Amino acid sequence: MEYNFEEYLNELAGPVLPQPPDLREHEPPIFKIHPTSFSMGSIQEKRFNEGFRADELNAHQCMLTLSNGRIGPELFFRIRFPDDARDEEEDEYGDSLHNPFPILSARCLLEDVEAIHIDKIANYQQEYNHRNVQGRLTFALRRPPPIEVDQRRHPHFSRAKILRRATDLDFLPYSGSELGMGAPSTMPRGHWVSTPMKFGLWLTYSFEFDCPRGEWDRVVLALSRLRAVSRPGLDNTSVVNSESSVVARPITILPRRPVRRDPYVGEEDDFPDVGRLLRDARYPFEMRYLVCGLVSQGLLLPGEVPELIHRFFPIESISKTTAAIRALFRLPRRLLNGEQCIQKQVQRIGSARPLPLRIPRDRVAVRRVVVTPTRVLLFPESIEMGNRVVRAWPKQMNEGRFIRVGFADENGRLGVNKRMLEGDSEDPEGGVLARIRNVLRSGVDVAGRHYVFLATSESGLKEHSSWMICEDPASNFTADRVREQMGDFSGEKVVAKYSARMGLCLSATVPVAELDEDDVEELPDVKHGKYTFTDGVGNCSQDLANRCAIKLGSDRTEPSAVQIRMGGYKGVLSVHPHLTGNQVCLRPSMRKFLSPLRGLGVMKVSGFAPAHLNRQAIAILESQGVRVTHLMDMYKRQIERAQMLELDFAALDTGRHPARHIYKNAFIPILKMVKAGLKDELLLKNVLRCIKCQMLRDLKYKARILVNDGAYLLGIADEYDVLEPGQIYCAITPRGKNSRRVITGQCTIFRSPCIHPGDVQRVLAVNHKAFEDYPLTNVVVFSTKKAERDLPSMLGGGDLDGDFFTVIYDPNLQITREHPPGEYTAAIPIRKKHVTISDVQDFVVEYIKNDVLGVVSNYHTAVADYRGPQHVQCLQLAQKASDAVDFGKSGITVTIPEAMKPIRYPDFMDRAPEETYKSTRVLGMMYRMIEPAPQYDALPHSAMLVDTRIARKRVLASYLAQAGALKHSYDMDLESLMRMHNLCEAEIIAGVSVLSEQRRRRAADDAMRGPVREGMEAIRAHYRRTARQWVKSNSSGGGMEGWAIAAYQITHIPELRGRYVDGLNASRIGSVARATSVGFSAADDWEDEDAEYGDVQRRELISFPWMWAQELCDSLDDHDAIKEEDEEEEVGEQQGQRHWIDEWRRGALHDSDDDDEEKKPRLEMLPPSWLPT
């Protein structure tokens, strides 16, 4: 009798789940007050400048509460304005319309609250105060809250009765909506001036209320307890009760200026005309952009712009002034708050002489704009790989006429939910989606320039971003002209494909060569039936492939295939021995549109990468016969390797360690540092802790398991026509090994994402004489012989235009049962006679609304856990997933019937407890093996050790001084990158993101692979080049090794750091430190020169010397390992430590001391009298 493994698994998991429990009853709020007035504005040096105030509110219709939300503690408020706040309007028949302001509501997570201040309002009768209290609660936010308009509860509201996310224009004093209102900008312009509440610029809210004394005591007690709450994010919140604090001063309320004729109508005088001020100061665009960026991010109040301009006027050097303004982005909020603070920060920045932005060859500096429901955020330039469009217009790119505009919510991610979709359906002219439509159609105003839509790429669609340009008709630089040069797209009649074709020109590439017409030859595709067996793959010479690798800066010599873009062609070129020079052979399947351009750009080159399993693959392997014990054993071993990471350094050098793919991306040479005896360095320890945390998180939340007997390879076609159907050829050269290995025997192969059980197939890897004569390495070669279907299309609908495939030859991971590949029915796209750019703009919004691939994948994961991947419900979801993948090219939206949705979710999906059950499958067991959830715990600065082998070397004072000046500039650039992406120093150096919350990890991981890495590579290259140039002209100090030693000493030795760095460096604010006082605490009374920082944890940036880690390691080659001292020599050891401290203080360290005993005194363990003052 055959054993039915699938039935056994389903029995274990329980195919019929219990119904979900009743919805959790809402906990009562910790406190609830009913405001009688509501105001908003900005805090400036203990003064609350009211920008808007609403009095005489009906307290029974308004509320402010503190409660425990699903994500964490939150403040919630709801304000209903008087019915006569907005003028009545008439309809087309002359009848009166009641259209008052909608009800305003918002939820403010406490982690976004900078400070809360509560006080009593004085001058009330004594007998009244015995019974009731009139108080004021004021809180300041780090960013705007998710404002909502509630049109359901208002009996007189004439528009659609819905609850949805709001924008500023929802509160226009007259009839209006997002569409047709013109381009938004950072500062209010046009219709945005008339809105009474500027949610993007006024981040302080104040509520006056009456309450019984008992309720007052309850509010004060609840707020006071917040300071004792131990929760990530809440340690940045300052709570002050002016009645009980002996140091806090009451906030001075500056009421709304009486010049407003109507408090519910905004006016031009609400803010200074920043644009005019910048033009009068003769600021060029790059400086205007940065100043507006400071305002948009809340680093600089609009009213402080004149003071900043005054401090930087007159302009002596545009590049130096621009560098100085760019350096201000690294500051925490509120450090540019007030005249004295601005003066001090400008002086510090100016004295440091920050270096201008240097752009490496084949890279571009891209300005990024993010449009949120209430803001237009401007970010400084980031260094990225260019594309062929910006390279075709170098002058305009340098002038900043290209920008990338993204769309997000205030928290950095645009979550399109059911409420947003319903709101857009009921009221398509208002709300967030209407704001996106308006920007795409009308453009956006940035620092005095108007930008219009150009196009969007495939990755841009997924990231909700598009490219825009500032047209210059005098130079024939218009959006139509740029698109015309991109290619001829007129043959494409499907809007989605039309957009995708234009997006190909925006793919990030490195230019390699301009090919001649004679270099290009067209080959026919190999087709059998309805399938193309050479879909997306052509040929090139080995010489051209080598040049592609060199241009990319890859260490992969002689690649066998390269992924390219050329004119209207996209795909992969595999090396063919009969081609030479620039010769390439292209196939019709590679041509996507017509273009006369023949500039070859490379995206990737082939190479060996280790294979990994993920949750989707594990679920299918488990159902296809792979034993659970094998999967669990692999998982346990990798947990052990991760936990031993900081102890077992030798294992990292084997090439089979699961952390190898992570530490290879680090910006320091981990193994070389360990071998040089630098394993106790603080930065290295924290980097290793980051890597360890990342490994454990990948294992727990992604089930990312390294497969030693497997490879992740680029797919190409068999040009020799020797492989039989079901066969592959695969030869690899794993990193760290010089030998080439040809894989033979049974293999399991799949392509991510794999959802359908037929997406994992069993194949036979073979060797053949043809490949021995012309070896192809680190690629997987697929058969092109006649068959019912090509293998790549069986693997989740793959092709050969750049897809990577996972090949596993581990005997324990071979599937024993095969499932027929998915036969997906492609949706029939809607065709248009003529596609216009307006159609493309509308498609971008539709994509944002209907991108449900992630939702479908989550549903499939849940259903597959309790029904099995072969269940009909899973197969239906697999079809939906295929349709969702094709949505970017078909434009056909995907709907998910209720019957396909899961009843409950397995615990490994990390949902709310009331929605989950305990999974009994392998993924559930893996998830529960790592407890508690991995957290990154950085070692404090006090744990830093000083390597006396480096510290005692003599270095010229000129080297120390120059290194100190360069460190100051480096710290500013690094701090700016850290602030831009909300990362700490160790994360950037390690190349991983571990501090981001789980729900924000994907965006952080994407940033790590893209702009963060590009930015850090540019910083590293710039400072290494600058140091090398300086050393070249000052070679008497020991060359680059002497420079590296100087950089180490001014970073690690307190006395030298104080002498050469701290005098200049204002970057001593920690990588994750933020000002928590916001003008509310006693910090304003401090006499310390750094009092403006408030209650800030100060942490040094210590990565500067490790930009020259190789040179530091080389300087230690002649030293033996640090020797251990016997316990009886403890007294002598202490004397030795004191000797070296004295040497540091006198600066009398010489190279001749190399033979002395090497010690590493731990600074915090030494007596205070020994330390440098």
Short mmCIF file of C-alpha atoms in Angstrom, two decimals, residues 560-817:
data_model
loop_
_atom_site.label_atom_id
_atom_site.label_comp_id
_atom_site.label_asym_id
_atom_site.label_seq_id
_atom_site.Cartn_x
_atom_site.Cartn_y
_atom_site.Cartn_z
CA SER A 560 29.84 33.31 -19.31
CA ALA A 561 26.81 35.60 -19.62
CA VAL A 562 25.86 39.24 -19.10
CA GLN A 563 22.49 40.95 -18.64
CA ILE A 564 22.21 43.96 -20.94
CA ARG A 565 20.13 46.80 -22.34
CA MET A 566 20.78 48.15 -25.84
CA GLY A 567 18.37 50.43 -27.65
CA GLY A 568 15.08 48.54 -27.81
CA TYR A 569 16.69 45.24 -26.81
CA LYS A 570 16.77 43.67 -23.36
CA GLY A 571 17.92 40.29 -22.14
CA VAL A 572 21.03 38.17 -21.67
CA LEU A 573 24.05 37.61 -23.89
CA SER A 574 25.81 34.27 -23.39
CA VAL A 575 29.41 33.89 -24.48
CA HIS A 576 29.93 32.16 -27.82
CA PRO A 577 33.48 31.15 -28.85
CA HIS A 578 32.99 32.06 -32.53
CA LEU A 579 32.39 35.76 -31.73
CA THR A 580 35.17 38.31 -31.26
CA GLY A 581 35.52 41.95 -30.28
CA ASN A 582 32.21 43.81 -30.06
CA GLN A 583 30.25 41.21 -32.00
CA VAL A 584 26.81 40.38 -30.60
CA CYS A 585 23.94 38.22 -31.85
CA LEU A 586 20.44 39.32 -30.90
CA ARG A 587 17.13 37.50 -31.26
CA PRO A 588 13.65 38.84 -32.06
CA SER A 589 12.42 37.88 -28.58
CA MET A 590 14.92 40.39 -27.14
CA ARG A 591 13.52 43.33 -29.12
CA LYS A 592 10.79 45.18 -27.20
CA PHE A 593 10.56 48.35 -29.30
CA LEU A 594 12.27 50.07 -32.19
CA SER A 595 15.29 52.24 -31.51
CA PRO A 596 18.32 53.20 -33.63
CA LEU A 597 20.56 53.39 -30.54
CA ARG A 598 23.35 50.81 -30.19
CA GLY A 599 24.95 51.80 -26.92
CA LEU A 600 25.47 48.65 -24.87
CA GLY A 601 24.77 48.95 -21.16
CA VAL A 602 25.35 46.16 -18.65
CA MET A 603 23.25 45.42 -15.58
CA LYS A 604 24.73 42.19 -14.21
CA VAL A 605 27.30 39.56 -15.06
CA SER A 606 26.98 35.87 -14.32
CA GLY A 607 28.77 34.37 -11.36
CA PHE A 608 28.43 31.80 -8.64
CA ALA A 609 26.05 32.50 -5.80
CA PRO A 610 25.07 29.98 -3.12
CA ALA A 611 21.58 28.51 -3.14
CA HIS A 612 19.07 29.33 -0.43
CA LEU A 613 15.66 28.02 0.50
CA ASN A 614 12.80 30.28 1.53
CA ARG A 615 9.35 29.70 2.94
CA GLN A 616 7.68 29.12 -0.40
CA ALA A 617 10.30 26.62 -1.53
CA ILE A 618 10.30 24.79 1.81
CA ALA A 619 6.52 24.40 1.77
CA ILE A 620 6.63 22.84 -1.71
CA LEU A 621 9.67 20.65 -0.99
CA GLU A 622 7.94 19.34 2.13
CA SER A 623 4.83 18.48 0.11
CA GLN A 624 6.90 16.91 -2.70
CA GLY A 625 8.53 14.30 -0.51
CA VAL A 626 11.62 15.92 1.02
CA ARG A 627 11.93 14.64 4.57
CA VAL A 628 11.14 17.09 7.33
CA THR A 629 14.06 15.79 9.40
CA HIS A 630 16.55 16.86 6.70
CA LEU A 631 15.09 20.36 6.58
CA MET A 632 15.06 20.67 10.37
CA ASP A 633 18.65 19.44 10.67
CA MET A 634 19.82 22.08 8.19
CA TYR A 635 17.89 24.73 10.07
CA LYS A 636 19.32 23.74 13.47
CA ARG A 637 22.88 23.75 12.14
CA GLN A 638 22.48 27.23 10.76
CA ILE A 639 21.05 28.53 14.01
CA GLU A 640 24.12 27.13 15.78
CA ARG A 641 26.45 28.72 13.22
CA ALA A 642 24.74 32.07 13.70
CA GLN A 643 24.93 31.91 17.48
CA MET A 644 28.63 30.99 17.32
CA LEU A 645 29.45 33.73 14.80
CA GLU A 646 31.43 35.91 17.21
CA LEU A 647 33.42 32.93 18.51
CA ASP A 648 34.12 30.79 15.46
CA PHE A 649 35.90 33.15 13.08
CA ALA A 650 37.74 30.36 11.29
CA ALA A 651 34.45 29.00 9.97
CA LEU A 652 33.84 32.23 8.06
CA ASP A 653 36.82 31.44 5.86
CA THR A 654 35.50 28.12 4.66
CA GLY A 655 33.18 29.50 2.00
CA ARG A 656 30.30 27.36 3.33
CA HIS A 657 29.24 29.53 6.26
CA PRO A 658 25.65 30.83 6.08
CA ALA A 659 26.88 34.32 6.98
CA ARG A 660 29.31 34.49 4.07
CA HIS A 661 26.84 36.18 1.73
CA ILE A 662 26.26 38.84 4.41
CA TYR A 663 29.75 39.61 5.64
CA LYS A 664 31.07 39.77 2.08
CA ASN A 665 28.87 42.86 1.66
CA ALA A 666 30.40 44.61 4.65
CA PHE A 667 32.52 47.71 4.09
CA ILE A 668 35.31 46.35 6.27
CA PRO A 669 37.43 43.22 5.61
CA ILE A 670 36.20 41.15 8.54
CA LEU A 671 38.48 38.15 8.08
CA LYS A 672 41.59 40.25 7.52
CA MET A 673 40.87 42.24 10.66
CA VAL A 674 40.41 39.06 12.67
CA LYS A 675 43.64 37.57 11.35
CA ALA A 676 45.47 40.81 12.20
CA GLY A 677 44.39 40.49 15.83
CA LEU A 678 41.73 43.23 15.65
CA LYS A 679 38.81 41.07 16.74
CA ASP A 680 38.30 43.23 19.86
CA GLU A 681 37.65 46.42 17.91
CA LEU A 682 34.29 47.93 18.85
CA LEU A 683 33.17 48.55 15.27
CA LEU A 684 33.99 44.97 14.26
CA LYS A 685 32.11 43.60 17.27
CA ASN A 686 29.01 45.66 16.47
CA VAL A 687 29.19 44.74 12.80
CA LEU A 688 29.31 41.06 13.74
CA ARG A 689 26.36 41.59 16.06
CA CYS A 690 24.45 43.14 13.17
CA ILE A 691 25.29 40.17 10.94
CA LYS A 692 24.30 37.71 13.64
CA CYS A 693 20.98 39.47 14.17
CA GLN A 694 20.35 39.56 10.43
CA MET A 695 21.08 35.83 10.10
CA LEU A 696 18.70 34.92 12.91
CA ARG A 697 15.99 37.21 11.56
CA ASP A 698 16.35 35.73 8.09
CA LEU A 699 16.00 32.28 9.60
CA LYS A 700 13.01 33.11 11.79
CA TYR A 701 10.96 35.35 9.50
CA LYS A 702 12.04 34.12 6.05
CA ALA A 703 13.30 30.58 6.70
CA ARG A 704 16.31 31.55 4.60
CA ILE A 705 18.48 28.42 4.70
CA LEU A 706 21.83 28.12 2.96
CA VAL A 707 22.16 25.01 0.79
CA ASN A 708 25.83 24.09 0.53
CA ASP A 709 25.21 21.64 -2.31
CA GLY A 710 23.38 24.07 -4.52
CA ALA A 711 23.81 27.20 -6.64
CA TYR A 712 21.84 30.27 -7.70
CA LEU A 713 22.64 30.86 -11.37
CA LEU A 714 21.67 32.87 -14.40
CA GLY A 715 19.84 30.83 -17.04
CA ILE A 716 20.87 30.64 -20.70
CA ALA A 717 19.99 28.50 -23.74
CA ASP A 718 21.91 25.55 -25.17
CA GLU A 719 23.40 27.12 -28.30
CA TYR A 720 25.00 23.77 -29.30
CA ASP A 721 21.68 21.88 -29.31
CA VAL A 722 23.11 18.89 -27.45
CA LEU A 723 20.99 18.72 -24.30
CA GLU A 724 17.91 16.49 -24.30
CA PRO A 725 14.59 17.65 -22.83
CA GLY A 726 14.71 17.47 -19.05
CA GLN A 727 18.50 17.87 -19.01
CA ILE A 728 20.60 20.84 -17.87
CA TYR A 729 24.30 21.64 -17.96
CA CYS A 730 25.76 23.29 -14.89
CA ALA A 731 29.43 23.91 -14.11
CA ILE A 732 30.41 26.02 -11.11
CA THR A 733 33.45 27.57 -9.47
CA PRO A 734 32.40 28.36 -5.90
CA ARG A 735 34.04 31.43 -4.42
CA GLY A 736 37.23 30.64 -2.61
CA LYS A 737 37.89 27.65 -4.87
CA ASN A 738 39.91 27.64 -8.08
CA SER A 739 38.68 24.31 -9.39
CA ARG A 740 35.77 24.05 -11.81
CA ARG A 741 33.16 21.42 -11.02
CA VAL A 742 30.61 20.03 -13.45
CA ILE A 743 27.42 18.97 -11.67
CA THR A 744 26.00 15.62 -12.75
CA GLY A 745 23.09 13.56 -11.56
CA GLN A 746 19.60 14.27 -10.34
CA CYS A 747 18.87 17.86 -9.29
CA THR A 748 15.94 19.84 -7.98
CA ILE A 749 15.42 23.15 -9.74
CA PHE A 750 13.09 26.09 -9.11
CA ARG A 751 12.77 29.81 -9.63
CA SER A 752 11.49 32.33 -7.10
CA PRO A 753 8.74 33.03 -6.46
CA CYS A 754 7.49 29.44 -6.50
CA ILE A 755 3.85 29.10 -5.45
CA HIS A 756 2.43 26.35 -7.64
CA PRO A 757 3.60 22.82 -6.66
CA GLY A 758 4.72 22.36 -10.27
CA ASP A 759 7.10 25.30 -9.96
CA VAL A 760 9.67 22.87 -8.49
CA GLN A 761 10.89 20.27 -10.98
CA ARG A 762 13.30 17.34 -11.07
CA VAL A 763 15.99 17.48 -13.78
CA LEU A 764 19.09 15.58 -14.81
CA ALA A 765 22.40 17.45 -14.86
CA VAL A 766 24.79 16.05 -17.48
CA ASN A 767 28.24 16.68 -18.92
CA HIS A 768 28.85 16.85 -22.66
CA LYS A 769 31.85 17.07 -24.92
CA ALA A 770 30.56 20.27 -26.54
CA PHE A 771 30.82 22.10 -23.24
CA GLU A 772 34.30 20.75 -22.58
CA ASP A 773 35.56 22.37 -25.76
CA TYR A 774 33.75 25.66 -25.04
CA PRO A 775 33.22 25.74 -21.26
CA LEU A 776 30.36 27.74 -19.83
CA THR A 777 30.73 28.38 -16.12
CA ASN A 778 28.43 29.61 -13.33
CA VAL A 779 25.33 29.52 -15.50
CA VAL A 780 22.60 26.92 -15.92
CA VAL A 781 22.12 25.85 -19.54
CA PHE A 782 18.66 24.70 -20.66
CA SER A 783 17.80 22.40 -23.54
CA THR A 784 16.44 23.86 -26.79
CA LYS A 785 15.49 20.56 -28.40
CA LYS A 786 11.92 19.95 -29.41
CA ALA A 787 9.69 19.22 -26.45
CA GLU A 788 6.17 19.88 -25.32
CA ARG A 789 7.37 22.85 -23.27
CA ASP A 790 10.61 24.59 -22.39
CA LEU A 791 11.80 24.02 -18.84
CA PRO A 792 12.18 27.70 -17.77
CA SER A 793 8.49 28.38 -18.52
CA MET A 794 7.55 25.44 -16.27
CA LEU A 795 9.34 27.10 -13.35
CA GLY A 796 6.80 29.76 -12.46
CA GLY A 797 6.61 31.12 -16.00
CA GLY A 798 10.31 31.93 -16.25
CA ASP A 799 12.30 32.89 -19.32
CA LEU A 800 15.93 33.59 -20.22
CA ASP A 801 16.01 37.41 -20.31
CA GLY A 802 17.64 37.67 -16.90
CA ASP A 803 15.96 35.12 -14.66
CA PHE A 804 18.01 33.31 -12.02
CA PHE A 805 17.36 29.69 -11.08
CA THR A 806 18.16 27.68 -7.96
CA VAL A 807 19.81 24.32 -8.72
CA ILE A 808 20.09 21.90 -5.77
CA TYR A 809 22.20 18.75 -6.07
CA ASP A 810 22.08 17.78 -2.39
CA PRO A 811 20.76 14.16 -2.35
CA ASN A 812 18.71 14.85 0.77
CA LEU A 813 16.78 17.67 -0.92
CA GLN A 814 15.61 15.83 -4.05
CA ILE A 815 11.87 15.75 -4.54
CA THR A 816 10.37 12.28 -4.82
CA ARG A 817 7.03 13.32 -6.29
#
